[in-house]
Amino acid sequence: MFSFSEENYLKAIFHLERKYQAGVSTNALAEEMETKASSVTDMIKKLSEKELVIYKKYQGVKLSELGKKTAIEVIRKHRLWEYFLVEKLNFNWDEVHDVAEQLEHIKSEKLTRELDEFLGFPKRDPHGDPIPDAEGNFSVANKVLLSELGKTEKGICVGVKDSSSDFLRFLDKNNISLGKKIKVLEKEAFDGSMLILIEERQLRISQLISNNLYIKTQ
Amino acid sequence: MFSFSEENYLKAIFHLERKYQAGVSTNALAEEMETKASSVTDMIKKLSEKELVIYKKYQGVKLSELGKKTAIEVIRKHRLWEYFLVEKLNFNWDEVHDVAEQLEHIKSEKLTRELDEFLGFPKRDPHGDPIPDAEGNFSVANKVLLSELGKTEKGICVGVKDSSSDFLRFLDKNNISLGKKIKVLEKEAFDGSMLILIEERQLRISQLISNNLYIKTQ
DNA sequence: AAATATATTTAGATAAGACTAAAAATAGGT
DNA sequence: ACCTATTTTTAGTCTTATCTAAATATATTT
Ligand SMILES: [Mn+2]
Ligand SMILES: [Mn+2]
Ligand SMILES: [Mn+2]
Ligand SMILES: [Mn+2]
């Protein structure tokens, strides 16, 4: 149906639309795709021809309904494969992204459907991100960044914002993983660092860390 | 490492080398790849530059050691994925080939290794073809075509030569599957058709069928 | 051995996706 | 409102993989 490159652009636009509802700028997309603005303009024109995006010169792009549907399908596959790699093939959560970037482009509805079933219709990928179902529906959890919590507030660690290997391995090393209870004991106004309680253990973390950990409070 | 297209050419050359040990001709390769001879020449030159094949103008191609190793890796992945699809994801043996054609190009040594382990190091794919191990070794079974058997000879059905959907569904419909015992009851000299005994059942099959079924005798 | 047929390679073109450099449009500051 | 900085688009080039048409080499007949 669509090329790898087209699918990757759609995915990138989908993710950037959160931040730029008015339309995703060429430069933002160029940065996300690690390419040049001129290449982005070329591709946007092509996607526009194919009615995957709505585009007016100098005004940025938005996904059309078809574009959004396609992007969600790719994201669904990406996250299902990440789940598969961790749950069935002994991958660590920091090793799955690059392989999933390849697997997400495999074209077979039956494969996606059967994989989903084989995995027991998982709701979240290894990084806490929601896995869209076959109809493209997914629940956006009411999560906040740990850095937004104040002293004495608590919740459960439910996701990571940064899913780079470096960050994930840091979390592993410090025994921070999804599902664990976290309570803010102290918050340093000066540098934004925190003293947290995680499973009976006290830990001091920098703002860079708390800015990349999602917490579900309630 | 190598492009999808390069990998597909290597695989095709590998398979054709059985038949054309002296060197695979441009035309044979063009037919196998469903492309034009001129395109084949272009690609062969590129593969030759990369030392994946040995090529002299007008003399056909052979795989180099590196080319052979690469081809076997792709075939290993293809067959492992086919096994996965049938054993874990409820695919029928006639549905797996096209998806495996995509999956065979995923680059991740860990993925291949872990998939192999997850599947229990299978030795044969759903069509009876051997699955190379991580070192590229695989056993070539001593099988013959059913059409080569004479009256009263018997053996076990161990593979298919043609693995088209049409042929495989024909076998399904007639309850012929790998592992079943087959005995030749009659052989018609005129049209090459056979009367066979398969699991207490008598069945008349044309030469086209017996020419595409592998049997292990002993 | 020459003529003819077939196989293979070369030449030139195309499409996708990327790039650099330059031009044009938009946004901000005074 | 104008000047400047930034963003975006255009123009032209490159690489990969394909194609058609034409040229050349090899194989087969006579
Ligand atoms: Mn990922
Ligand atoms: Mn993820
Ligand atoms: Mn196959
Ligand atoms: Mn097979």
PDB file of N, CA, C and O in Angstrom, chain B residues 51-54 62-72:
ATOM      1  N   GLU B  51      31.418  -8.123  -4.060  1.00  0.00           N
ATOM      2  CA  GLU B  51      32.030  -9.445  -3.854  1.00  0.00           C
ATOM      3  C   GLU B  51      31.065 -10.484  -3.290  1.00  0.00           C
ATOM      4  O   GLU B  51      31.454 -11.384  -2.553  1.00  0.00           O
ATOM      5  N   LEU B  52      29.798 -10.326  -3.650  1.00  0.00           N
ATOM      6  CA  LEU B  52      28.806 -11.309  -3.215  1.00  0.00           C
ATOM      7  C   LEU B  52      28.658 -12.424  -4.253  1.00  0.00           C
ATOM      8  O   LEU B  52      28.201 -13.517  -3.932  1.00  0.00           O
ATOM      9  N   VAL B  53      29.044 -12.112  -5.494  1.00  0.00           N
ATOM     10  CA  VAL B  53      28.978 -13.124  -6.552  1.00  0.00           C
ATOM     11  C   VAL B  53      30.248 -13.079  -7.393  1.00  0.00           C
ATOM     12  O   VAL B  53      30.982 -12.085  -7.384  1.00  0.00           O
ATOM     13  N   ILE B  54      30.472 -14.182  -8.107  1.00  0.00           N
ATOM     14  CA  ILE B  54      31.564 -14.235  -9.067  1.00  0.00           C
ATOM     15  C   ILE B  54      30.931 -14.180 -10.447  1.00  0.00           C
ATOM     16  O   ILE B  54      30.039 -14.959 -10.761  1.00  0.00           O
ATOM     17  N   LYS B  62      27.921 -17.083 -10.040  1.00  0.00           N
ATOM     18  CA  LYS B  62      27.934 -18.013  -8.909  1.00  0.00           C
ATOM     19  C   LYS B  62      28.048 -17.186  -7.639  1.00  0.00           C
ATOM     20  O   LYS B  62      28.620 -16.086  -7.664  1.00  0.00           O
ATOM     21  N   LEU B  63      27.561 -17.714  -6.540  1.00  0.00           N
ATOM     22  CA  LEU B  63      27.707 -17.021  -5.261  1.00  0.00           C
ATOM     23  C   LEU B  63      29.137 -17.157  -4.754  1.00  0.00           C
ATOM     24  O   LEU B  63      29.742 -18.227  -4.877  1.00  0.00           O
ATOM     25  N   SER B  64      29.663 -16.090  -4.176  1.00  0.00           N
ATOM     26  CA  SER B  64      30.922 -16.197  -3.433  1.00  0.00           C
ATOM     27  C   SER B  64      30.598 -16.808  -2.067  1.00  0.00           C
ATOM     28  O   SER B  64      29.429 -17.019  -1.737  1.00  0.00           O
ATOM     29  N   GLU B  65      31.617 -17.053  -1.267  1.00  0.00           N
ATOM     30  CA  GLU B  65      31.363 -17.586   0.078  1.00  0.00           C
ATOM     31  C   GLU B  65      30.483 -16.628   0.879  1.00  0.00           C
ATOM     32  O   GLU B  65      29.540 -17.032   1.552  1.00  0.00           O
ATOM     33  N   LEU B  66      30.808 -15.325   0.777  1.00  0.00           N
ATOM     34  CA  LEU B  66      30.010 -14.311   1.486  1.00  0.00           C
ATOM     35  C   LEU B  66      28.575 -14.284   0.973  1.00  0.00           C
ATOM     36  O   LEU B  66      27.617 -14.197   1.747  1.00  0.00           O
ATOM     37  N   GLY B  67      28.437 -14.405  -0.359  1.00  0.00           N
ATOM     38  CA  GLY B  67      27.096 -14.402  -0.948  1.00  0.00           C
ATOM     39  C   GLY B  67      26.290 -15.597  -0.474  1.00  0.00           C
ATOM     40  O   GLY B  67      25.106 -15.478  -0.153  1.00  0.00           O
ATOM     41  N   LYS B  68      26.950 -16.745  -0.400  1.00  0.00           N
ATOM     42  CA  LYS B  68      26.271 -17.960   0.019  1.00  0.00           C
ATOM     43  C   LYS B  68      25.823 -17.864   1.482  1.00  0.00           C
ATOM     44  O   LYS B  68      24.696 -18.194   1.832  1.00  0.00           O
ATOM     45  N   LYS B  69      26.737 -17.361   2.305  1.00  0.00           N
ATOM     46  CA  LYS B  69      26.429 -17.176   3.734  1.00  0.00           C
ATOM     47  C   LYS B  69      25.214 -16.258   3.895  1.00  0.00           C
ATOM     48  O   LYS B  69      24.286 -16.549   4.664  1.00  0.00           O
ATOM     49  N   THR B  70      25.225 -15.164   3.146  1.00  0.00           N
ATOM     50  CA  THR B  70      24.126 -14.200   3.240  1.00  0.00           C
ATOM     51  C   THR B  70      22.809 -14.812   2.772  1.00  0.00           C
ATOM     52  O   THR B  70      21.766 -14.652   3.414  1.00  0.00           O
ATOM     53  N   ALA B  71      22.862 -15.536   1.658  1.00  0.00           N
ATOM     54  CA  ALA B  71      21.654 -16.183   1.128  1.00  0.00           C
ATOM     55  C   ALA B  71      21.076 -17.155   2.152  1.00  0.00           C
ATOM     56  O   ALA B  71      19.867 -17.186   2.389  1.00  0.00           O
ATOM     57  N   ILE B  72      21.957 -17.936   2.776  1.00  0.00           N
ATOM     58  CA  ILE B  72      21.487 -18.933   3.748  1.00  0.00           C
ATOM     59  C   ILE B  72      20.857 -18.254   4.963  1.00  0.00           C
ATOM     60  O   ILE B  72      19.864 -18.732   5.502  1.00  0.00           O
TER      61      ILE B  72
END
